[in-house]
Coordinates of C-alpha atoms in Angstrom, one line a residue:
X16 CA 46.0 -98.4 138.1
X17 CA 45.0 -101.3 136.1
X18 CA 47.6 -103.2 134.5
X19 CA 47.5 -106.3 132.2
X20 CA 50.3 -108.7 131.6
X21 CA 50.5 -110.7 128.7
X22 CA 52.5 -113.5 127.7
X23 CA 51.4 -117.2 126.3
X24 CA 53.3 -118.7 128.8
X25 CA 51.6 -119.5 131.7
X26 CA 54.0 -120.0 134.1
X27 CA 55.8 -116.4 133.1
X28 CA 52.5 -114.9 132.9
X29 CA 51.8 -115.8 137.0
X30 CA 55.2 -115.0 137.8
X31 CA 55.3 -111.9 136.6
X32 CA 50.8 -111.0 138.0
X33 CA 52.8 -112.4 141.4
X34 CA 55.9 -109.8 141.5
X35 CA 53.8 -106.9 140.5
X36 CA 51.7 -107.2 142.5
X37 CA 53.6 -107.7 145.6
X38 CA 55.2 -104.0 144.7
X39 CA 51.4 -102.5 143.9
X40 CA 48.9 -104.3 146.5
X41 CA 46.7 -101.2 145.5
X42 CA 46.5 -101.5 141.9
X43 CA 44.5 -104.0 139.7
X44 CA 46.7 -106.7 137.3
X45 CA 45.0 -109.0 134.7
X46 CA 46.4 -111.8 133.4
X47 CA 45.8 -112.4 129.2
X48 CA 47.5 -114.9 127.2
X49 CA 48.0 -113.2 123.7
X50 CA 47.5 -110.1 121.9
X51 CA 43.8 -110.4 120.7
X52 CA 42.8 -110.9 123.9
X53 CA 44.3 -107.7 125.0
X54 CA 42.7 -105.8 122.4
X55 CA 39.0 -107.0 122.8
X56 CA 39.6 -106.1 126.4
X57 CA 41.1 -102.3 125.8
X58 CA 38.2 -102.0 123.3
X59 CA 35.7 -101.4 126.5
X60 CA 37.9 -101.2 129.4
X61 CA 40.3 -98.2 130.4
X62 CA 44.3 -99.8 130.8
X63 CA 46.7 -98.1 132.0
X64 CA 50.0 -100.2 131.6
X65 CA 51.0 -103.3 129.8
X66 CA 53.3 -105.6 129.8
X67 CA 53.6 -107.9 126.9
X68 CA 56.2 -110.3 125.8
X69 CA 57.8 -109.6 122.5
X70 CA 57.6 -113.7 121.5
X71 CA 54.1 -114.6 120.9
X72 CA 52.1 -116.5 118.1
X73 CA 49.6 -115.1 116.1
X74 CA 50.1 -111.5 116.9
X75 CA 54.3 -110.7 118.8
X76 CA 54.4 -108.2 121.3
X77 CA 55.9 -105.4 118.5
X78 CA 52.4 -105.8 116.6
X79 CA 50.4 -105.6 119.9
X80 CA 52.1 -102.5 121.1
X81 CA 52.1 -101.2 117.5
X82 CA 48.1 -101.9 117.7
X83 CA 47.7 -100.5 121.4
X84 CA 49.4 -97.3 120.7
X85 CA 47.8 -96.5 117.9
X86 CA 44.1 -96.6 119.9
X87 CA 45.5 -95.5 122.9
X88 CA 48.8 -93.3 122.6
X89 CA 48.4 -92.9 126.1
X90 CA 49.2 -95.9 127.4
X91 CA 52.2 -97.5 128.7
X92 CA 53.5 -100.4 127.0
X93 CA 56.6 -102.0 128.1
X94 CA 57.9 -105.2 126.4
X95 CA 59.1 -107.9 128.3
X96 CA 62.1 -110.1 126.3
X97 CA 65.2 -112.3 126.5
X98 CA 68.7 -110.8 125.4
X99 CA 68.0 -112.1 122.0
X100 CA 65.0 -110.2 121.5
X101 CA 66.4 -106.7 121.8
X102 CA 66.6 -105.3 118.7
X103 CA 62.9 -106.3 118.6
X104 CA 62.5 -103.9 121.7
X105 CA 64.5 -101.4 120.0
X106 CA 62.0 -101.2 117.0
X107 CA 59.2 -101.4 120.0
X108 CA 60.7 -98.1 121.8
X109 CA 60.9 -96.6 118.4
X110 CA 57.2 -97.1 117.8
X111 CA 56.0 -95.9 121.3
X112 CA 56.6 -97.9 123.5
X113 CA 57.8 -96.9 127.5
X114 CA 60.7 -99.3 128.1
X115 CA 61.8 -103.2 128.2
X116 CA 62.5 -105.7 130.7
X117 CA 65.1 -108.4 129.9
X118 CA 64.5 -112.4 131.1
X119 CA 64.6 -113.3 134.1
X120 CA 62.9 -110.4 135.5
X121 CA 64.8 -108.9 138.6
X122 CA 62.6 -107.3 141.5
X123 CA 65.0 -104.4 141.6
X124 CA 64.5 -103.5 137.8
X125 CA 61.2 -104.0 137.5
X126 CA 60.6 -101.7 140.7
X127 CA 62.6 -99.3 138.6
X128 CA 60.4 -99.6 135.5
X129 CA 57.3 -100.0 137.2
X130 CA 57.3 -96.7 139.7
X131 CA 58.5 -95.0 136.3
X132 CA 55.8 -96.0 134.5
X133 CA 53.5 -95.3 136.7
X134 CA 54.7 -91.8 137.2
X135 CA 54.2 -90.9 133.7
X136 CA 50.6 -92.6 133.5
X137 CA 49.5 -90.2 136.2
X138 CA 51.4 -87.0 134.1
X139 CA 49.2 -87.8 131.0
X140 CA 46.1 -88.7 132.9
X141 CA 46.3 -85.0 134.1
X142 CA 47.2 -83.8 130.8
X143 CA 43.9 -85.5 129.6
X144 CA 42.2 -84.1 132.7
X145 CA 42.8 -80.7 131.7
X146 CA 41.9 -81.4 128.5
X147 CA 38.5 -82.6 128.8
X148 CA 38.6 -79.7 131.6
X149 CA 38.8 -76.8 129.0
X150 CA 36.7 -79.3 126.9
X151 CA 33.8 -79.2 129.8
X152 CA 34.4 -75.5 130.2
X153 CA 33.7 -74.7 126.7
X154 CA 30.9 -76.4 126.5
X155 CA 29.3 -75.5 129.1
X156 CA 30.0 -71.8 128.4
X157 CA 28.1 -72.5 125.0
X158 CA 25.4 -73.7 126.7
X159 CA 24.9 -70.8 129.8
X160 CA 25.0 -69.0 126.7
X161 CA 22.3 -70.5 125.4
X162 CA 20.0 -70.2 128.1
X163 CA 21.0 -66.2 128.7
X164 CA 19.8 -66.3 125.3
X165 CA 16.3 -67.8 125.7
X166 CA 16.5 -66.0 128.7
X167 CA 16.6 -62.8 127.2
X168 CA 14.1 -63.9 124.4
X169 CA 11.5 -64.9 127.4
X170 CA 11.6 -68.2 126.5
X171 CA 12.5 -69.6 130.1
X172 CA 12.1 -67.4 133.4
X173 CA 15.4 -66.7 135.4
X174 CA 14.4 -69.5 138.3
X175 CA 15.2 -72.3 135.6
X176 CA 18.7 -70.5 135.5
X177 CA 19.3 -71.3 139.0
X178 CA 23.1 -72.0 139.6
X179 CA 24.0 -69.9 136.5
X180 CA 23.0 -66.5 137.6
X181 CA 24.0 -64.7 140.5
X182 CA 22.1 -62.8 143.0
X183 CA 21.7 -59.4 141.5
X184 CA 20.1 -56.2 142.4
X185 CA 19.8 -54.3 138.7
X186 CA 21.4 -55.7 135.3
X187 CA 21.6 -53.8 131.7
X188 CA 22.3 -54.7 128.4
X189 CA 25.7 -53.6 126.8
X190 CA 26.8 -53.5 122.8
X191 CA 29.9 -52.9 122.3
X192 CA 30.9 -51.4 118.3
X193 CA 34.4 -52.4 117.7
X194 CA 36.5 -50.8 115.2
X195 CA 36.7 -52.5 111.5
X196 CA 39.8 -54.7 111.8
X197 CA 41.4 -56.4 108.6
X198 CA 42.9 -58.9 110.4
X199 CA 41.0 -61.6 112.4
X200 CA 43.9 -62.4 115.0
X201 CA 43.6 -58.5 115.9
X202 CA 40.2 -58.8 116.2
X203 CA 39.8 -61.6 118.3
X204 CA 42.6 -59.8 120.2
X205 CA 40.4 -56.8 120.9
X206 CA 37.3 -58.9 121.8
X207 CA 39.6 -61.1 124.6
X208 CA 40.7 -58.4 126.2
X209 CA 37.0 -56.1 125.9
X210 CA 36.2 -58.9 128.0
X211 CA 38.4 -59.2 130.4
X212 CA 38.5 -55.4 131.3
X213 CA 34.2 -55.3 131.3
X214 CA 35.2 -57.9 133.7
X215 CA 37.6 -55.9 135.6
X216 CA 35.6 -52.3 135.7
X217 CA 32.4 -53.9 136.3
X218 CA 34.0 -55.6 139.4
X219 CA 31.0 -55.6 141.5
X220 CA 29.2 -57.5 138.2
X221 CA 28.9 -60.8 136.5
X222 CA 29.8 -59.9 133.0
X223 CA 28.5 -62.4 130.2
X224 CA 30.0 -61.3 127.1
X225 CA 28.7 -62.9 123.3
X226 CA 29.0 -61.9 120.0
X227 CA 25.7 -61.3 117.8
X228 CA 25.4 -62.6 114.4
X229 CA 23.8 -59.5 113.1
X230 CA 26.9 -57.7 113.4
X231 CA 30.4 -59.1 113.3
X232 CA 31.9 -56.4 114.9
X233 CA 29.2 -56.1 118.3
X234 CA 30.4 -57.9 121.3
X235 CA 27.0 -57.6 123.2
X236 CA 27.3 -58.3 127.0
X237 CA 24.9 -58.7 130.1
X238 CA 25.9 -57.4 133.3
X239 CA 24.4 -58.4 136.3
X240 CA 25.7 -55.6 139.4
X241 CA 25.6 -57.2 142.6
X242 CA 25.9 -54.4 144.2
X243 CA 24.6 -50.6 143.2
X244 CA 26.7 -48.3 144.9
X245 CA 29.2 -47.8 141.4
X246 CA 27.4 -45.2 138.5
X247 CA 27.4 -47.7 135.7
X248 CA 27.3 -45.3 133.2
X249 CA 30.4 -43.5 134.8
X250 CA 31.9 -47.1 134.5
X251 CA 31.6 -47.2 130.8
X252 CA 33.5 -44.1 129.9
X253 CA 36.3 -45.1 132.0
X254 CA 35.8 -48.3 129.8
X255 CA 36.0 -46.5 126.6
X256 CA 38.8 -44.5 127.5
X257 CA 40.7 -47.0 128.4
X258 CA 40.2 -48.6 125.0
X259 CA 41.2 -45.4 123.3
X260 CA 44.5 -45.5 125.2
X261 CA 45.3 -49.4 124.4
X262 CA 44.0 -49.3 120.7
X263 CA 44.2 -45.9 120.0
X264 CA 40.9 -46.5 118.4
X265 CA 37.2 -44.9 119.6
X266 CA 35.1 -47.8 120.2
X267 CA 30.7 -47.1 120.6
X268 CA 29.1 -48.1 123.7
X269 CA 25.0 -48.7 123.5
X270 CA 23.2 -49.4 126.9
X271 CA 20.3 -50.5 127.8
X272 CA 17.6 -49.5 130.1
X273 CA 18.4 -50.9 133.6
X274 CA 16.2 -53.8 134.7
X275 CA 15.9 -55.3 138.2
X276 CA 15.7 -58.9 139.2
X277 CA 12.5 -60.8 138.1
X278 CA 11.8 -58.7 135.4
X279 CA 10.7 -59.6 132.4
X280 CA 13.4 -59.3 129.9
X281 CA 11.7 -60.0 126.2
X282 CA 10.5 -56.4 125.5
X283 CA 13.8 -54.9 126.5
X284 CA 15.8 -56.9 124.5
X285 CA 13.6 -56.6 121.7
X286 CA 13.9 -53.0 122.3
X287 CA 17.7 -53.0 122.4
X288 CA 18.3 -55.2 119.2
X289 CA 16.3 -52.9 117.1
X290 CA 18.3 -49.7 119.0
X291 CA 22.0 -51.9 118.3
X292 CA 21.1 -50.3 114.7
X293 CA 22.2 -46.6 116.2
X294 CA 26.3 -48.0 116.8
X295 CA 26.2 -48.2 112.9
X296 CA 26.6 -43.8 113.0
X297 CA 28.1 -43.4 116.1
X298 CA 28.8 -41.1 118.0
X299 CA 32.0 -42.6 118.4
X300 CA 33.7 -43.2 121.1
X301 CA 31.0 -41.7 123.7
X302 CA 28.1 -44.0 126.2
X303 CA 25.1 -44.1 124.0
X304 CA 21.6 -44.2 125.4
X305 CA 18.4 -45.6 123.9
X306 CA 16.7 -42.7 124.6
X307 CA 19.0 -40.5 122.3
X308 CA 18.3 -42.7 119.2
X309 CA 18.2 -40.7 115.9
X310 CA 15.0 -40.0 113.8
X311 CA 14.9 -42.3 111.0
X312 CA 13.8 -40.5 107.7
X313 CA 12.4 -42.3 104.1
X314 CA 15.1 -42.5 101.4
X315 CA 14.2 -41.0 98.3
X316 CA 15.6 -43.2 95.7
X317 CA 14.5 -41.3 92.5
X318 CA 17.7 -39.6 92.3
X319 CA 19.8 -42.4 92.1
X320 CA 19.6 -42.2 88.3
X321 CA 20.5 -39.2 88.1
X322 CA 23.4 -39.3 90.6
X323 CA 24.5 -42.2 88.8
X324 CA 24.7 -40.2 85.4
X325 CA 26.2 -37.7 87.2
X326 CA 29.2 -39.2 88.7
X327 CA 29.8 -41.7 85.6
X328 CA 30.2 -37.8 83.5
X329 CA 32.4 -36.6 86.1
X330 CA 34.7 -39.6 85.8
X331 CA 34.9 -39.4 82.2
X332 CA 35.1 -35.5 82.1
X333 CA 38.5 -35.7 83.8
X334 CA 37.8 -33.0 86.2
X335 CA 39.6 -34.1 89.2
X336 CA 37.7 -34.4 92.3
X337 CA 34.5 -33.7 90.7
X338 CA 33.1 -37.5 91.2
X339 CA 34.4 -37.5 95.0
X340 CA 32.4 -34.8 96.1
X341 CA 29.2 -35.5 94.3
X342 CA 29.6 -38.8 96.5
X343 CA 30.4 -37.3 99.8
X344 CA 27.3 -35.2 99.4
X345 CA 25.5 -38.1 98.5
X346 CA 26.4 -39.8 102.1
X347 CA 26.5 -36.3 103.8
X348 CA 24.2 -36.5 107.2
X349 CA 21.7 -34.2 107.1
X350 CA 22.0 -30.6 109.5
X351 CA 18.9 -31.7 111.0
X352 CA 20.4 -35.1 112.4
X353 CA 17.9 -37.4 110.5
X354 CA 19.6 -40.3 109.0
X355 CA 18.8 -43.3 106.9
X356 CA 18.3 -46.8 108.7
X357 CA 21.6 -48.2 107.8
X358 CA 20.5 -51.4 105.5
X359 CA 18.9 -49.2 103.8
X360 CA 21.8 -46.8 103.1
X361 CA 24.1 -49.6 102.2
X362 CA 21.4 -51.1 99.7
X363 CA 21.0 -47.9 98.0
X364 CA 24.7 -47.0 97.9
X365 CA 25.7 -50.5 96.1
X366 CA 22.9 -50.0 93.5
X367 CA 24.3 -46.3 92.9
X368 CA 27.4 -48.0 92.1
X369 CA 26.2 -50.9 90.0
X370 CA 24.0 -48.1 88.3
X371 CA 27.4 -46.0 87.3
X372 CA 29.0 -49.7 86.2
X373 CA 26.5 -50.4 84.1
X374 CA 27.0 -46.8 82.6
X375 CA 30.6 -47.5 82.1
X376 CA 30.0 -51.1 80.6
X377 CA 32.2 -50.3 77.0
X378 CA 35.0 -48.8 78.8
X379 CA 35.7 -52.0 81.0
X380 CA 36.6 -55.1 80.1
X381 CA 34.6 -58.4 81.3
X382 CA 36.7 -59.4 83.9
X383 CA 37.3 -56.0 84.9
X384 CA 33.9 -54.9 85.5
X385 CA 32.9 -58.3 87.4
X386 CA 35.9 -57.5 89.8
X387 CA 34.0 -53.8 90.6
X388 CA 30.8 -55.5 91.1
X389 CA 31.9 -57.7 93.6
X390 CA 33.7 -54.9 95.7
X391 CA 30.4 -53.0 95.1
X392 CA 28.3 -55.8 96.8
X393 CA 31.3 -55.5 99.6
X394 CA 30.0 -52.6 100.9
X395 CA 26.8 -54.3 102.4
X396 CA 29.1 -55.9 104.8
X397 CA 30.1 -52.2 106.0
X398 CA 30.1 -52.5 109.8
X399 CA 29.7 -48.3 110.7
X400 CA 29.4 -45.0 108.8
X401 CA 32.9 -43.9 108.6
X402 CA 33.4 -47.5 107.2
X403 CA 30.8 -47.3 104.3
X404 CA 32.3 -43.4 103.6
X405 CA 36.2 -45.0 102.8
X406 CA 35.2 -48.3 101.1
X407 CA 32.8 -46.3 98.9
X408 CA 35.4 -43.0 98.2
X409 CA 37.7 -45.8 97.5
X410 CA 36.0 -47.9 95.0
X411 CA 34.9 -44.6 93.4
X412 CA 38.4 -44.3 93.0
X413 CA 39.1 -47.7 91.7
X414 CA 36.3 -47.1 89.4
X415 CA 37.5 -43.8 87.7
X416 CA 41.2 -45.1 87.4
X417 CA 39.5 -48.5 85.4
X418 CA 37.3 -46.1 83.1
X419 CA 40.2 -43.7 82.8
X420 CA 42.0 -46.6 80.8
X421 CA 39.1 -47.9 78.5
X422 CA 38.2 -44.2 77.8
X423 CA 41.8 -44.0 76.0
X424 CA 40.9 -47.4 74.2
X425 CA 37.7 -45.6 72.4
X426 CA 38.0 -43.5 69.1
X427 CA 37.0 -40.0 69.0
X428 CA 33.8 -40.7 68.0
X429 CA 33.2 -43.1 70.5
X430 CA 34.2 -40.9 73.2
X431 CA 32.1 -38.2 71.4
X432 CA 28.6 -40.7 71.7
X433 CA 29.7 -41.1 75.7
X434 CA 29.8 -37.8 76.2
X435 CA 26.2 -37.1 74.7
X436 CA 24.5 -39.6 76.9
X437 CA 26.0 -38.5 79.6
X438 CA 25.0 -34.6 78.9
X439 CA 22.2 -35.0 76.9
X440 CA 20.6 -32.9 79.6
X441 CA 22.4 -30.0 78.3
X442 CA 23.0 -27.7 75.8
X443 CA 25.2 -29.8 72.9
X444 CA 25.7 -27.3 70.2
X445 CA 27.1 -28.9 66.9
X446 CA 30.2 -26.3 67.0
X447 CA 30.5 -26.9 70.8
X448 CA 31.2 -31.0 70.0
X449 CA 33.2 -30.5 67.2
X450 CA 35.7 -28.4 68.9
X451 CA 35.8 -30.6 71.9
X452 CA 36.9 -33.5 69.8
X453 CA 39.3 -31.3 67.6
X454 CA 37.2 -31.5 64.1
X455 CA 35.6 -29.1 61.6
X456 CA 31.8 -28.9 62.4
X457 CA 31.1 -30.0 58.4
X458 CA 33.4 -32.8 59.2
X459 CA 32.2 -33.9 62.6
X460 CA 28.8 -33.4 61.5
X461 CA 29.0 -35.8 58.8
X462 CA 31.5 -38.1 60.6
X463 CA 28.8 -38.6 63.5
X464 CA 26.2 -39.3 60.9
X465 CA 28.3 -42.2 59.0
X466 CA 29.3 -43.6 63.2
X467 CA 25.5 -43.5 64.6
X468 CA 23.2 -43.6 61.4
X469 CA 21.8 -40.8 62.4
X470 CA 22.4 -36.2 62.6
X471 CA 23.3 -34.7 66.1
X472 CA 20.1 -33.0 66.4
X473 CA 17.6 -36.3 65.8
X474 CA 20.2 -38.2 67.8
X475 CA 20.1 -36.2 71.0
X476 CA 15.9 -35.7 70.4
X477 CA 15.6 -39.4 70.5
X478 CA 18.0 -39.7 73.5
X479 CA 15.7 -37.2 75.3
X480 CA 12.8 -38.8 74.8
X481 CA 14.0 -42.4 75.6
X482 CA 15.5 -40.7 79.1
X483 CA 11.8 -38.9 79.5
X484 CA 10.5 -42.6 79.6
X485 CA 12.3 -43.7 81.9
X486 CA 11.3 -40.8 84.0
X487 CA 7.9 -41.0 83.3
X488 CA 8.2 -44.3 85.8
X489 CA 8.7 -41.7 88.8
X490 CA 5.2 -41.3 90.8
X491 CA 5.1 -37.7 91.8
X492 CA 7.3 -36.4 88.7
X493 CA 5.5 -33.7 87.3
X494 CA 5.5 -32.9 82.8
X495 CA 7.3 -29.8 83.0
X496 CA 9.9 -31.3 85.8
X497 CA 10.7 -34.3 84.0
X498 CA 10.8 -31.8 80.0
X499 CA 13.4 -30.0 82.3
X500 CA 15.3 -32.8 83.3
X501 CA 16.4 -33.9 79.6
X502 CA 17.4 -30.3 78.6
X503 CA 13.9 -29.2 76.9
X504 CA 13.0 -25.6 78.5
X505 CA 10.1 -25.3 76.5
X506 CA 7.4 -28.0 77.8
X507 CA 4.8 -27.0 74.5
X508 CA 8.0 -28.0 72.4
X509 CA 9.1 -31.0 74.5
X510 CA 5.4 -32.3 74.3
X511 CA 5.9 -32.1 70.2
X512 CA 9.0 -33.7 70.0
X513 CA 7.7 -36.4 72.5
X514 CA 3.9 -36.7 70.4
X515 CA 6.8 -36.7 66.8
X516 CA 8.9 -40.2 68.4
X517 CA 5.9 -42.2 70.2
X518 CA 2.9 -41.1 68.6
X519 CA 1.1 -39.2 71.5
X520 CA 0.7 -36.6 73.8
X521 CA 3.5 -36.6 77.1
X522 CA -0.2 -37.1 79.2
X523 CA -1.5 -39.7 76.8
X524 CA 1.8 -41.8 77.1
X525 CA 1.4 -41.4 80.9
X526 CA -2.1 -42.4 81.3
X527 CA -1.7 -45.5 79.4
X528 CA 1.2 -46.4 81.3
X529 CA -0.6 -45.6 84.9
X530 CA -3.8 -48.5 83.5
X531 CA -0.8 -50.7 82.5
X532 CA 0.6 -50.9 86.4
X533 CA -2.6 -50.9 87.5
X534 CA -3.8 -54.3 85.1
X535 CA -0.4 -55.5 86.4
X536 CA -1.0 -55.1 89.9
X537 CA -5.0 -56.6 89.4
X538 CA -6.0 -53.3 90.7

C-alpha cells in the first residue's frame, strides 16, 4: 500500500508517519503538508489511503477529500480531527469518505481503522482488476478477430497467428441464418447461446464465432477440429435440431469446403461469401452445402409495369384477394428451382410497389403515401425469402385498406377516370361505364365530356397511344405485341390511330426513337 498523511503540523504529521508505520513495516507512507500538495502528487502517482486532517489553511481536509474522491472514488480517505471537528467529519463521511480518527490518536483505534481500510482497498482493487480484466478480454477478442479476418482475406499467413490459433488438422467455414427477430434483446439472446452450443457440439473444435455486416442476421463462425474422428456435418444437424427444440424456430446452416492446416484461405472465403447469398432462400432448417447452390436466372423487369397496373386495378376493383395473389405469383419460385439473386429480387419488389404508389397518388394523402414509401424501402432490409413474402403481402395490405379510403373520397366521375387508366387495355364500352357508375349512357356520356374535356372514345384512344409509348421503350417488344397490350386487336388500325395522335407511322416513331438513344449514348 501507499499511504500519504497530511496535516500542516509537523510534529502531528511525524507522529502519526511514526505509528503507522510501526503497524505496516511493509507498506509505503509519505508525509505532505497541505492539500495541494496531495493533489499534484495523486495527479501521477497511484494512492491508496489518506489521512488528512480536517483543520488546514488554504484548502481543509473536507475540500481535499471532496477533491480526492471526486478523481479517485476509489480511494480511502479518512479524516483525522479533534472532538470539535466532528460535524466536519460527519459532512466528510457523507461525501465519501471511509471513517475519522479523533485527537490524540490511540494505537488501538487506529489499528482498528487502519486494517479496515486496508481491507476494503484490496476489495475495490479487485473489483477494478476484473474490470479492466473483461476490459482486456474484450479487446483482445476484437482484435483475434481481426486478424482471423485478414486471415481469411490472405492478408497475413496463419504463422503470424502464432499463440491465437490452435493446432488443427482440418477447419471449415460456418454461416449461420438466424430467424428475423423484432426484438434486439432476443436476438442477441439467440446469438449468445448459438455460440455457446457450436462451442459445446464442436467439442473437439476451437469455435470463433462473428457477425458479418452484410447480413445482420448471419452469425459466421470458423471452426478449427483438432481432432477428425466426429462427422462434422453430422454435428451440424444435431446443431440445428437442437435450435429447433429451444426456439422452436428452423435456423439455415451454410458450410464450407473443409480446408487443412497451411492452406491458403483467400479463395475459399471468397468463395463462401459470394455462396452466404444461398441462406437468403433456404432450405430452412437443413446443412446446406456449396455444392448445392441454386442456378441464378436474369430478372425480366419489363413486366413490372404491367404488374403494377395490375395489382393497383385489383385494389380498386374491390375484388378481395385478387391483388394477393397476383403478388404471390409474382414472388412464386419457379418449378425448375432457378431463382433471382436476392438484391436483385428485393430491388425489383420495392420499385413494383413504389410503381403501384405512384398509381394510387390521388387516393392518398401526402403524409399517407410518404408513410407507404418508407415501409416499401423496408423491404431491402428483408433478411430471407419467407421474410420478403410477409412484409410484402402485408404492405400490400396496408396499401389496399389506405386506397380503399381515398377511393370513397372521389366523385363518381373521378372513380370513373381511375378505372379507365387502369383498364384501358380492355374493352370499355360507353353502356358498360355508364352502368357501372349508375348513370344513363346520354348522361354519363356528356357528364365525362364536361369532367375530362374530352368523349370516351378520343379519351381512351389517346390513353392508348400514350401507354403504347411507353412501351415502345421495351427492346425486344414487337408492333403487334405492344397494339395488343393497350386493347387494339387490329395492328393496321392501331397503326392509324397511332400515325392520327403523333404524326407517323408506329415504325417511324420507333426508328427515330432507337437514333435518339443511340446520339444519347455517343454511339
Amino acid at each position: 500500500m501507499r499511504m500519504v498523511v497530511v496535516d500542516d503540523e509537523p510534529r502531528q504529521r511525524k507522529g502519526l508517519v511514526e505509528l503507522i508505520r510501526r503497524l505496516r513495516a511493509e507498506d509505503e507512507v509519505l508525509a505532505m503538508k497541505d492539500g495541494e500538495q496531495v493533489l499534484q502528487y495523486v495527479r501521477d502517482k497511484e494512492v491508496d489511503i489518506v489521512f488528512s486532517d480536517i483543520r488546514m489553511p488554504r484548502m481543509n481536509g473536507l475540500e481535499l477529500s471532496k477533491e480526492l474522491l471526486a478523481a479517485r472514488p476509489d480511494m480511502i480517505v479518512i479524516l483525522v480531527s479533534v472532538y470539535a471537528d466532528f460535524e466536519y467529519a460527519r459532512k466528510a463521511l457523507e461525501l465519501g469518505a471511509f471513517g475519522y480518527l479523533l485527537k490524540p490518536i490511540a494505537v488501538d483505534e487506529l489499528k482498528r481503522i487502519l486494517e479496515k481500510a486496508v481491507e476494503k482497498r484490496l476489495e475495490r482493487r479487485e473489483q477494478a482488476f476484473s474490470a479492466d480484466r473483461e476490459k482486456l478480454a474484450s479487446a483482445l477478442g476484437v482484435y483475434q478477430e481481426h486478424l482471423l479476418r485478414k486471415w481469411l482475406g490472405g492478408e497475413i499467413g496463419e504463422e503470424e497467428l502464432e499463440g491465437y490459433l490452435p493446432e488443427y488438422r482440418r477447419g471449415y467455414l460456418l454461416d449461420v441464418a438466424l430467424p428475423v427477430m423484432e426484438e434486439k434483446g432476443i436476438r442477441e439472446e439467440l446469438g449468445e447461446n448459438m455460440t455457446l452450443w457450436l462451442k459445446q457440439y464442436f467439442c473437439t473444435a476451437q469455435v470463433f464465432p462473428f457477425w458479418e455486416d452484410r447480413n445482420g442476421n448471419i452469425l459466421t463462425a470458423l471452426i478449427l477440429l483438432t481432432d477428425e474422428r466426429s462427422d462434422f456435418r453430422m454435428t451440424a444437424e444435431r446443431f440445428l435440431r437442437s435450435m429447433k427444440r429451444e426456439y422452436g424456430e428452423e435456423v439455415s446452416v451454410l458450410v464450407s469446403k473443409g480446408f487443412r492446416a497451411g492452406a491458403e484461405l483467400a479463395d475459399i472465403w471468397t468463395e463462401f461469401q459470394q455462396t452466404a447469398e444461398m441462406l437468403f432462400y433456404g432450405p430452412y432448417g437443413q446443412v446446406i452445402d456449396p455444392e448445392n447452390r441454386p442456378v441464378y436466372r436474369e430478372y425480366q423487369n419489363s413486366g413490372i409495369m404491367e404488374l403494377s397496373r395490375d395489382i393497383r386495378a385489383s385494389l380498386l376493383s374491390g375484388e378481395e384477394g385478387r391483388g394477393q395473389a397476383e403478388l404471390n405469383a409474382y414472388l412464386a419460385l419457379p418449378e425448375d428451382g432457378s431463382v433471382v439473386r436476392p438484391d436483385v429480387l428485393k430491388e425489383m419488389t420495392v420499385n413494383l410497389f413504389l410503381q403501384v404508389l405512384e398509381g394510387l397518388g390521388e387516393f392518398l394523402e401526402e403524409e399517407e403515401r410518404g408513410g407507404l414509401v418508407e415501409e416499401c424501402l423496408k423491404l431491402k432490409g428483408c433478411t430471407g425469402y419467407r421474410n420478403l413474402k410477409e412484409e410484402s403481402s402485408a404492405l400490400l395490405e396496408r396499401i389496399r385498406e389506405a386506397a380503399g379510403r381515398g377511393q370513397l373520397c372521389l366523385s363518381p366521375m373521378q372513380q370513373a377516370v381511375r378505372y379507365i387508366e387502369e383498364h384501358y387495355m380492355q374493352d370499355l364500352s360507353l353502356n358498360t361505364l355508364a352502368e357501372r357508375y349508375h348513370y344513363s349512357p346520354n348522361y354519363f356520356s356528356s357528364t365525362f365530356k364536361a369532367f375530362t374535356g374530352e368523349n370516351l372514345i378520343s379519351y381512351v384512344n389517346r390513353l392508348r397511344m400514350e401507354k403504347a409509348v411507353e412501351y415502345m421503350s421495351v427492346q425486344g417488344m414487337k408492333n403487334q405485341e405492344i397494339a395488343g397490350r393497350v386493347g387494339i386487336a387490329d395492328y393496321k388500325y392501331f397503326n392509324k390511330l397511332f400515325k392520327r395522335h403523333y404524326g407517323m407511322s408506329v415504325q417511324e416513331y420507333r426508328s427515330r426513337l432507337l437514333k435518339e438513344r443511340k446520339e444519347g449514348n455517343g454511339t
